[in-house]
PDB file of N, CA, C and O in Angstrom:
ATOM      1  N   ALA X   1      87.838 187.169 -37.419  1.00  0.00           N
ATOM      2  CA  ALA X   1      86.925 186.584 -38.376  1.00  0.00           C
ATOM      3  C   ALA X   1      85.475 186.830 -37.951  1.00  0.00           C
ATOM      4  O   ALA X   1      84.636 187.125 -38.786  1.00  0.00           O
ATOM      5  N   THR X   2      85.220 186.705 -36.676  1.00  0.00           N
ATOM      6  CA  THR X   2      83.846 186.857 -36.190  1.00  0.00           C
ATOM      7  C   THR X   2      83.321 188.270 -36.469  1.00  0.00           C
ATOM      8  O   THR X   2      82.209 188.428 -36.983  1.00  0.00           O
ATOM      9  N   ALA X   3      84.111 189.276 -36.160  1.00  0.00           N
ATOM     10  CA  ALA X   3      83.657 190.655 -36.347  1.00  0.00           C
ATOM     11  C   ALA X   3      83.358 190.956 -37.816  1.00  0.00           C
ATOM     12  O   ALA X   3      82.429 191.699 -38.127  1.00  0.00           O
ATOM     13  N   PHE X   4      84.108 190.373 -38.724  1.00  0.00           N
ATOM     14  CA  PHE X   4      83.913 190.616 -40.145  1.00  0.00           C
ATOM     15  C   PHE X   4      82.751 189.792 -40.722  1.00  0.00           C
ATOM     16  O   PHE X   4      81.957 190.284 -41.515  1.00  0.00           O
ATOM     17  N   LEU X   5      82.645 188.523 -40.320  1.00  0.00           N
ATOM     18  CA  LEU X   5      81.704 187.608 -40.959  1.00  0.00           C
ATOM     19  C   LEU X   5      80.302 187.594 -40.353  1.00  0.00           C
ATOM     20  O   LEU X   5      79.336 187.311 -41.053  1.00  0.00           O
ATOM     21  N   VAL X   6      80.173 187.877 -39.075  1.00  0.00           N
ATOM     22  CA  VAL X   6      78.850 187.820 -38.434  1.00  0.00           C
ATOM     23  C   VAL X   6      77.827 188.725 -39.129  1.00  0.00           C
ATOM     24  O   VAL X   6      76.698 188.290 -39.380  1.00  0.00           O
ATOM     25  N   PRO X   7      78.171 189.956 -39.502  1.00  0.00           N
ATOM     26  CA  PRO X   7      77.171 190.784 -40.202  1.00  0.00           C
ATOM     27  C   PRO X   7      76.684 190.168 -41.522  1.00  0.00           C
ATOM     28  O   PRO X   7      75.570 190.433 -41.953  1.00  0.00           O
ATOM     29  N   LEU X   8      77.503 189.310 -42.130  1.00  0.00           N
ATOM     30  CA  LEU X   8      77.094 188.678 -43.384  1.00  0.00           C
ATOM     31  C   LEU X   8      76.029 187.606 -43.178  1.00  0.00           C
ATOM     32  O   LEU X   8      75.269 187.305 -44.089  1.00  0.00           O
ATOM     33  N   VAL X   9      75.968 187.022 -41.983  1.00  0.00           N
ATOM     34  CA  VAL X   9      74.942 186.004 -41.712  1.00  0.00           C
ATOM     35  C   VAL X   9      73.752 186.571 -40.937  1.00  0.00           C
ATOM     36  O   VAL X   9      72.769 185.883 -40.731  1.00  0.00           O
ATOM     37  N   ASP X  10      73.840 187.843 -40.525  1.00  0.00           N
ATOM     38  CA  ASP X  10      72.731 188.475 -39.790  1.00  0.00           C
ATOM     39  C   ASP X  10      71.383 188.365 -40.490  1.00  0.00           C
ATOM     40  O   ASP X  10      70.363 188.148 -39.828  1.00  0.00           O
ATOM     41  N   PRO X  11      71.302 188.486 -41.818  1.00  0.00           N
ATOM     42  CA  PRO X  11      69.990 188.374 -42.459  1.00  0.00           C
ATOM     43  C   PRO X  11      69.381 186.967 -42.358  1.00  0.00           C
ATOM     44  O   PRO X  11      68.186 186.804 -42.576  1.00  0.00           O
ATOM     45  N   TYR X  12      70.188 185.994 -42.020  1.00  0.00           N
ATOM     46  CA  TYR X  12      69.737 184.600 -42.040  1.00  0.00           C
ATOM     47  C   TYR X  12      69.609 183.960 -40.666  1.00  0.00           C
ATOM     48  O   TYR X  12      68.871 182.985 -40.506  1.00  0.00           O
ATOM     49  N   LEU X  13      70.349 184.472 -39.693  1.00  0.00           N
ATOM     50  CA  LEU X  13      70.377 183.856 -38.364  1.00  0.00           C
ATOM     51  C   LEU X  13      70.328 184.927 -37.285  1.00  0.00           C
ATOM     52  O   LEU X  13      70.820 186.039 -37.499  1.00  0.00           O
ATOM     53  N   PRO X  14      69.789 184.587 -36.114  1.00  0.00           N
ATOM     54  CA  PRO X  14      69.888 185.515 -34.985  1.00  0.00           C
ATOM     55  C   PRO X  14      71.370 185.778 -34.674  1.00  0.00           C
ATOM     56  O   PRO X  14      72.220 184.919 -34.903  1.00  0.00           O
ATOM     57  N   ARG X  15      71.679 186.938 -34.152  1.00  0.00           N
ATOM     58  CA  ARG X  15      73.066 187.349 -33.908  1.00  0.00           C
ATOM     59  C   ARG X  15      73.848 186.331 -33.078  1.00  0.00           C
ATOM     60  O   ARG X  15      74.973 185.980 -33.409  1.00  0.00           O
ATOM     61  N   ASP X  16      73.268 185.822 -31.984  1.00  0.00           N
ATOM     62  CA  ASP X  16      74.008 184.877 -31.131  1.00  0.00           C
ATOM     63  C   ASP X  16      74.297 183.566 -31.859  1.00  0.00           C
ATOM     64  O   ASP X  16      75.379 182.987 -31.715  1.00  0.00           O
ATOM     65  N   VAL X  17      73.362 183.093 -32.668  1.00  0.00           N
ATOM     66  CA  VAL X  17      73.568 181.857 -33.432  1.00  0.00           C
ATOM     67  C   VAL X  17      74.618 182.095 -34.515  1.00  0.00           C
ATOM     68  O   VAL X  17      75.515 181.270 -34.704  1.00  0.00           O
ATOM     69  N   GLY X  18      74.535 183.216 -35.196  1.00  0.00           N
ATOM     70  CA  GLY X  18      75.513 183.547 -36.223  1.00  0.00           C
ATOM     71  C   GLY X  18      76.916 183.660 -35.655  1.00  0.00           C
ATOM     72  O   GLY X  18      77.885 183.172 -36.238  1.00  0.00           O
ATOM     73  N   ARG X  19      77.036 184.297 -34.508  1.00  0.00           N
ATOM     74  CA  ARG X  19      78.343 184.444 -33.857  1.00  0.00           C
ATOM     75  C   ARG X  19      78.923 183.073 -33.508  1.00  0.00           C
ATOM     76  O   ARG X  19      80.097 182.802 -33.768  1.00  0.00           O
ATOM     77  N   SER X  20      78.101 182.196 -32.958  1.00  0.00           N
ATOM     78  CA  SER X  20      78.576 180.842 -32.612  1.00  0.00           C
ATOM     79  C   SER X  20      78.961 180.061 -33.857  1.00  0.00           C
ATOM     80  O   SER X  20      79.990 179.381 -33.884  1.00  0.00           O
ATOM     81  N   LEU X  21      78.143 180.162 -34.895  1.00  0.00           N
ATOM     82  CA  LEU X  21      78.422 179.456 -36.140  1.00  0.00           C
ATOM     83  C   LEU X  21      79.742 179.918 -36.745  1.00  0.00           C
ATOM     84  O   LEU X  21      80.588 179.103 -37.110  1.00  0.00           O
ATOM     85  N   ILE X  22      79.949 181.217 -36.846  1.00  0.00           N
ATOM     86  CA  ILE X  22      81.183 181.759 -37.418  1.00  0.00           C
ATOM     87  C   ILE X  22      82.376 181.354 -36.572  1.00  0.00           C
ATOM     88  O   ILE X  22      83.438 180.997 -37.095  1.00  0.00           O
ATOM     89  N   ASP X  23      82.230 181.374 -35.268  1.00  0.00           N
ATOM     90  CA  ASP X  23      83.327 180.983 -34.385  1.00  0.00           C
ATOM     91  C   ASP X  23      83.719 179.524 -34.621  1.00  0.00           C
ATOM     92  O   ASP X  23      84.897 179.209 -34.801  1.00  0.00           O
ATOM     93  N   VAL X  24      82.738 178.636 -34.662  1.00  0.00           N
ATOM     94  CA  VAL X  24      83.014 177.215 -34.871  1.00  0.00           C
ATOM     95  C   VAL X  24      83.623 176.974 -36.246  1.00  0.00           C
ATOM     96  O   VAL X  24      84.619 176.252 -36.372  1.00  0.00           O
ATOM     97  N   LEU X  25      83.047 177.559 -37.281  1.00  0.00           N
ATOM     98  CA  LEU X  25      83.577 177.353 -38.630  1.00  0.00           C
ATOM     99  C   LEU X  25      84.985 177.907 -38.780  1.00  0.00           C
ATOM    100  O   LEU X  25      85.837 177.286 -39.419  1.00  0.00           O
ATOM    101  N   SER X  26      85.249 179.066 -38.179  1.00  0.00           N
ATOM    102  CA  SER X  26      86.605 179.634 -38.234  1.00  0.00           C
ATOM    103  C   SER X  26      87.607 178.715 -37.551  1.00  0.00           C
ATOM    104  O   SER X  26      88.703 178.475 -38.065  1.00  0.00           O
ATOM    105  N   ARG X  27      87.220 178.194 -36.407  1.00  0.00           N
ATOM    106  CA  ARG X  27      88.110 177.285 -35.686  1.00  0.00           C
ATOM    107  C   ARG X  27      88.337 175.982 -36.454  1.00  0.00           C
ATOM    108  O   ARG X  27      89.442 175.437 -36.476  1.00  0.00           O
ATOM    109  N   LEU X  28      87.289 175.485 -37.109  1.00  0.00           N
ATOM    110  CA  LEU X  28      87.442 174.281 -37.929  1.00  0.00           C
ATOM    111  C   LEU X  28      88.413 174.510 -39.087  1.00  0.00           C
ATOM    112  O   LEU X  28      89.306 173.691 -39.339  1.00  0.00           O
ATOM    113  N   VAL X  29      88.244 175.618 -39.771  1.00  0.00           N
ATOM    114  CA  VAL X  29      89.114 175.915 -40.907  1.00  0.00           C
ATOM    115  C   VAL X  29      90.563 176.055 -40.443  1.00  0.00           C
ATOM    116  O   VAL X  29      91.471 175.477 -41.046  1.00  0.00           O
ATOM    117  N   LEU X  30      90.783 176.795 -39.371  1.00  0.00           N
ATOM    118  CA  LEU X  30      92.153 176.940 -38.865  1.00  0.00           C
ATOM    119  C   LEU X  30      92.727 175.605 -38.425  1.00  0.00           C
ATOM    120  O   LEU X  30      93.883 175.282 -38.707  1.00  0.00           O
ATOM    121  N   SER X  31      91.937 174.827 -37.733  1.00  0.00           N
ATOM    122  CA  SER X  31      92.398 173.530 -37.255  1.00  0.00           C
ATOM    123  C   SER X  31      92.794 172.620 -38.405  1.00  0.00           C
ATOM    124  O   SER X  31      93.868 172.009 -38.390  1.00  0.00           O
ATOM    125  N   TYR X  32      91.945 172.529 -39.402  1.00  0.00           N
ATOM    126  CA  TYR X  32      92.244 171.640 -40.536  1.00  0.00           C
ATOM    127  C   TYR X  32      93.342 172.202 -41.433  1.00  0.00           C
ATOM    128  O   TYR X  32      94.044 171.459 -42.097  1.00  0.00           O
ATOM    129  N   PHE X  33      93.515 173.525 -41.437  1.00  0.00           N
ATOM    130  CA  PHE X  33      94.593 174.127 -42.203  1.00  0.00           C
ATOM    131  C   PHE X  33      95.935 173.804 -41.558  1.00  0.00           C
ATOM    132  O   PHE X  33      96.911 173.480 -42.232  1.00  0.00           O
ATOM    133  N   LEU X  34      95.980 173.881 -40.221  1.00  0.00           N
ATOM    134  CA  LEU X  34      97.233 173.662 -39.498  1.00  0.00           C
ATOM    135  C   LEU X  34      97.550 172.186 -39.299  1.00  0.00           C
ATOM    136  O   LEU X  34      98.716 171.815 -39.162  1.00  0.00           O
ATOM    137  N   ALA X  35      96.540 171.353 -39.226  1.00  0.00           N
ATOM    138  CA  ALA X  35      96.739 169.912 -39.020  1.00  0.00           C
ATOM    139  C   ALA X  35      95.798 169.187 -39.963  1.00  0.00           C
ATOM    140  O   ALA X  35      94.696 168.799 -39.588  1.00  0.00           O
ATOM    141  N   GLN X  36      96.219 169.011 -41.196  1.00  0.00           N
ATOM    142  CA  GLN X  36      95.361 168.401 -42.209  1.00  0.00           C
ATOM    143  C   GLN X  36      94.948 166.989 -41.823  1.00  0.00           C
ATOM    144  O   GLN X  36      95.649 166.285 -41.119  1.00  0.00           O
ATOM    145  N   SER X  37      93.789 166.614 -42.298  1.00  0.00           N
ATOM    146  CA  SER X  37      93.189 165.329 -41.968  1.00  0.00           C
ATOM    147  C   SER X  37      93.122 164.432 -43.200  1.00  0.00           C
ATOM    148  O   SER X  37      92.929 164.912 -44.315  1.00  0.00           O
ATOM    149  N   ASP X  38      93.240 163.137 -42.982  1.00  0.00           N
ATOM    150  CA  ASP X  38      93.028 162.172 -44.063  1.00  0.00           C
ATOM    151  C   ASP X  38      91.534 161.933 -44.285  1.00  0.00           C
ATOM    152  O   ASP X  38      91.147 161.384 -45.307  1.00  0.00           O
ATOM    153  N   LEU X  39      90.691 162.351 -43.330  1.00  0.00           N
ATOM    154  CA  LEU X  39      89.256 162.095 -43.397  1.00  0.00           C
ATOM    155  C   LEU X  39      88.481 163.159 -44.170  1.00  0.00           C
ATOM    156  O   LEU X  39      87.422 162.879 -44.709  1.00  0.00           O
ATOM    157  N   VAL X  40      88.986 164.390 -44.166  1.00  0.00           N
ATOM    158  CA  VAL X  40      88.261 165.477 -44.827  1.00  0.00           C
ATOM    159  C   VAL X  40      89.255 166.456 -45.444  1.00  0.00           C
ATOM    160  O   VAL X  40      90.298 166.724 -44.884  1.00  0.00           O
ATOM    161  N   ASP X  41      88.900 166.965 -46.618  1.00  0.00           N
ATOM    162  CA  ASP X  41      89.675 167.996 -47.294  1.00  0.00           C
ATOM    163  C   ASP X  41      88.756 169.200 -47.433  1.00  0.00           C
ATOM    164  O   ASP X  41      87.873 169.220 -48.288  1.00  0.00           O
ATOM    165  N   LEU X  42      88.939 170.201 -46.560  1.00  0.00           N
ATOM    166  CA  LEU X  42      88.049 171.362 -46.585  1.00  0.00           C
ATOM    167  C   LEU X  42      88.237 172.198 -47.846  1.00  0.00           C
ATOM    168  O   LEU X  42      87.421 173.068 -48.135  1.00  0.00           O
ATOM    169  N   GLY X  43      89.274 171.931 -48.620  1.00  0.00           N
ATOM    170  CA  GLY X  43      89.460 172.590 -49.901  1.00  0.00           C
ATOM    171  C   GLY X  43      88.644 171.948 -51.016  1.00  0.00           C
ATOM    172  O   GLY X  43      88.500 172.507 -52.098  1.00  0.00           O
ATOM    173  N   ASP X  44      88.099 170.774 -50.741  1.00  0.00           N
ATOM    174  CA  ASP X  44      87.267 170.056 -51.706  1.00  0.00           C
ATOM    175  C   ASP X  44      85.803 170.210 -51.297  1.00  0.00           C
ATOM    176  O   ASP X  44      85.401 169.801 -50.206  1.00  0.00           O
ATOM    177  N   GLU X  45      85.004 170.818 -52.176  1.00  0.00           N
ATOM    178  CA  GLU X  45      83.613 171.135 -51.836  1.00  0.00           C
ATOM    179  C   GLU X  45      82.813 169.911 -51.398  1.00  0.00           C
ATOM    180  O   GLU X  45      82.086 169.946 -50.409  1.00  0.00           O
ATOM    181  N   ALA X  46      82.939 168.817 -52.121  1.00  0.00           N
ATOM    182  CA  ALA X  46      82.165 167.611 -51.793  1.00  0.00           C
ATOM    183  C   ALA X  46      82.602 167.037 -50.447  1.00  0.00           C
ATOM    184  O   ALA X  46      81.766 166.632 -49.630  1.00  0.00           O
ATOM    185  N   SER X  47      83.901 167.020 -50.202  1.00  0.00           N
ATOM    186  CA  SER X  47      84.413 166.499 -48.936  1.00  0.00           C
ATOM    187  C   SER X  47      83.956 167.374 -47.769  1.00  0.00           C
ATOM    188  O   SER X  47      83.527 166.871 -46.734  1.00  0.00           O
ATOM    189  N   ALA X  48      84.058 168.699 -47.941  1.00  0.00           N
ATOM    190  CA  ALA X  48      83.633 169.622 -46.890  1.00  0.00           C
ATOM    191  C   ALA X  48      82.137 169.506 -46.624  1.00  0.00           C
ATOM    192  O   ALA X  48      81.698 169.503 -45.479  1.00  0.00           O
ATOM    193  N   ARG X  49      81.334 169.389 -47.690  1.00  0.00           N
ATOM    194  CA  ARG X  49      79.884 169.264 -47.539  1.00  0.00           C
ATOM    195  C   ARG X  49      79.527 167.995 -46.770  1.00  0.00           C
ATOM    196  O   ARG X  49      78.708 168.022 -45.856  1.00  0.00           O
ATOM    197  N   THR X  50      80.151 166.887 -47.123  1.00  0.00           N
ATOM    198  CA  THR X  50      79.895 165.615 -46.441  1.00  0.00           C
ATOM    199  C   THR X  50      80.275 165.706 -44.969  1.00  0.00           C
ATOM    200  O   THR X  50      79.592 165.174 -44.099  1.00  0.00           O
ATOM    201  N   PHE X  51      81.359 166.417 -44.688  1.00  0.00           N
ATOM    202  CA  PHE X  51      81.832 166.561 -43.312  1.00  0.00           C
ATOM    203  C   PHE X  51      80.894 167.417 -42.474  1.00  0.00           C
ATOM    204  O   PHE X  51      80.553 167.059 -41.345  1.00  0.00           O
ATOM    205  N   ILE X  52      80.455 168.565 -42.999  1.00  0.00           N
ATOM    206  CA  ILE X  52      79.708 169.532 -42.196  1.00  0.00           C
ATOM    207  C   ILE X  52      78.204 169.289 -42.171  1.00  0.00           C
ATOM    208  O   ILE X  52      77.524 169.661 -41.219  1.00  0.00           O
ATOM    209  N   ARG X  53      77.660 168.638 -43.183  1.00  0.00           N
ATOM    210  CA  ARG X  53      76.207 168.467 -43.294  1.00  0.00           C
ATOM    211  C   ARG X  53      75.557 167.861 -42.035  1.00  0.00           C
ATOM    212  O   ARG X  53      74.487 168.331 -41.624  1.00  0.00           O
ATOM    213  N   PRO X  54      76.121 166.848 -41.392  1.00  0.00           N
ATOM    214  CA  PRO X  54      75.453 166.286 -40.204  1.00  0.00           C
ATOM    215  C   PRO X  54      75.286 167.284 -39.057  1.00  0.00           C
ATOM    216  O   PRO X  54      74.428 167.115 -38.208  1.00  0.00           O
ATOM    217  N   PHE X  55      76.094 168.354 -39.036  1.00  0.00           N
ATOM    218  CA  PHE X  55      76.024 169.324 -37.950  1.00  0.00           C
ATOM    219  C   PHE X  55      75.046 170.458 -38.218  1.00  0.00           C
ATOM    220  O   PHE X  55      74.647 171.161 -37.296  1.00  0.00           O
ATOM    221  N   LEU X  56      74.639 170.650 -39.453  1.00  0.00           N
ATOM    222  CA  LEU X  56      73.804 171.793 -39.799  1.00  0.00           C
ATOM    223  C   LEU X  56      72.446 171.819 -39.103  1.00  0.00           C
ATOM    224  O   LEU X  56      72.012 172.882 -38.675  1.00  0.00           O
ATOM    225  N   PRO X  57      71.748 170.701 -38.950  1.00  0.00           N
ATOM    226  CA  PRO X  57      70.449 170.774 -38.263  1.00  0.00           C
ATOM    227  C   PRO X  57      70.555 171.304 -36.835  1.00  0.00           C
ATOM    228  O   PRO X  57      69.629 171.962 -36.359  1.00  0.00           O
ATOM    229  N   THR X  58      71.655 171.081 -36.152  1.00  0.00           N
ATOM    230  CA  THR X  58      71.789 171.567 -34.775  1.00  0.00           C
ATOM    231  C   THR X  58      71.967 173.085 -34.733  1.00  0.00           C
ATOM    232  O   THR X  58      71.772 173.689 -33.704  1.00  0.00           O
ATOM    233  N   LEU X  59      72.321 173.696 -35.859  1.00  0.00           N
ATOM    234  CA  LEU X  59      72.499 175.134 -35.910  1.00  0.00           C
ATOM    235  C   LEU X  59      71.239 175.874 -36.335  1.00  0.00           C
ATOM    236  O   LEU X  59      71.205 177.081 -36.324  1.00  0.00           O
ATOM    237  N   ASP X  60      70.202 175.135 -36.700  1.00  0.00           N
ATOM    238  CA  ASP X  60      68.966 175.735 -37.176  1.00  0.00           C
ATOM    239  C   ASP X  60      68.228 176.402 -36.013  1.00  0.00           C
ATOM    240  O   ASP X  60      67.870 175.747 -35.046  1.00  0.00           O
ATOM    241  N   PRO X  61      68.009 177.725 -36.082  1.00  0.00           N
ATOM    242  CA  PRO X  61      67.327 178.407 -34.990  1.00  0.00           C
ATOM    243  C   PRO X  61      65.844 178.042 -34.887  1.00  0.00           C
ATOM    244  O   PRO X  61      65.223 178.286 -33.871  1.00  0.00           O
ATOM    245  N   ASP X  62      65.280 177.440 -35.918  1.00  0.00           N
ATOM    246  CA  ASP X  62      63.871 177.053 -35.910  1.00  0.00           C
ATOM    247  C   ASP X  62      63.776 175.528 -35.892  1.00  0.00           C
ATOM    248  O   ASP X  62      63.888 174.882 -36.932  1.00  0.00           O
ATOM    249  N   PRO X  63      63.572 174.929 -34.711  1.00  0.00           N
ATOM    250  CA  PRO X  63      63.571 173.464 -34.609  1.00  0.00           C
ATOM    251  C   PRO X  63      62.480 172.794 -35.442  1.00  0.00           C
ATOM    252  O   PRO X  63      62.580 171.628 -35.757  1.00  0.00           O
ATOM    253  N   THR X  64      61.454 173.540 -35.852  1.00  0.00           N
ATOM    254  CA  THR X  64      60.401 172.918 -36.667  1.00  0.00           C
ATOM    255  C   THR X  64      60.892 172.621 -38.088  1.00  0.00           C
ATOM    256  O   THR X  64      60.264 171.856 -38.807  1.00  0.00           O
ATOM    257  N   LEU X  65      62.019 173.218 -38.480  1.00  0.00           N
ATOM    258  CA  LEU X  65      62.567 173.012 -39.815  1.00  0.00           C
ATOM    259  C   LEU X  65      63.529 171.826 -39.877  1.00  0.00           C
ATOM    260  O   LEU X  65      64.006 171.465 -40.937  1.00  0.00           O
ATOM    261  N   ARG X  66      63.853 171.261 -38.731  1.00  0.00           N
ATOM    262  CA  ARG X  66      64.802 170.155 -38.688  1.00  0.00           C
ATOM    263  C   ARG X  66      64.177 168.887 -39.274  1.00  0.00           C
ATOM    264  O   ARG X  66      63.016 168.595 -39.053  1.00  0.00           O
ATOM    265  N   SER X  67      64.999 168.150 -40.022  1.00  0.00           N
ATOM    266  CA  SER X  67      64.475 166.906 -40.606  1.00  0.00           C
ATOM    267  C   SER X  67      64.925 165.716 -39.807  1.00  0.00           C
ATOM    268  O   SER X  67      65.826 165.741 -39.068  1.00  0.00           O
TER     269      SER X  67
END
């Protein structure tokens, strides 16, 4: 997944940040696919957004953009 998806985020993130992001997201998707949770449904856009949104500021390569 990393080799395929990292080039897609290259225009938006530095390579090392993109690689880490893709790795974490791939592992999350696999984990929740294999062991579904009552807390989050990654197949539901609103549920997935609510779940992942708190982590997004930590992935921002420009700390001045963090809220």
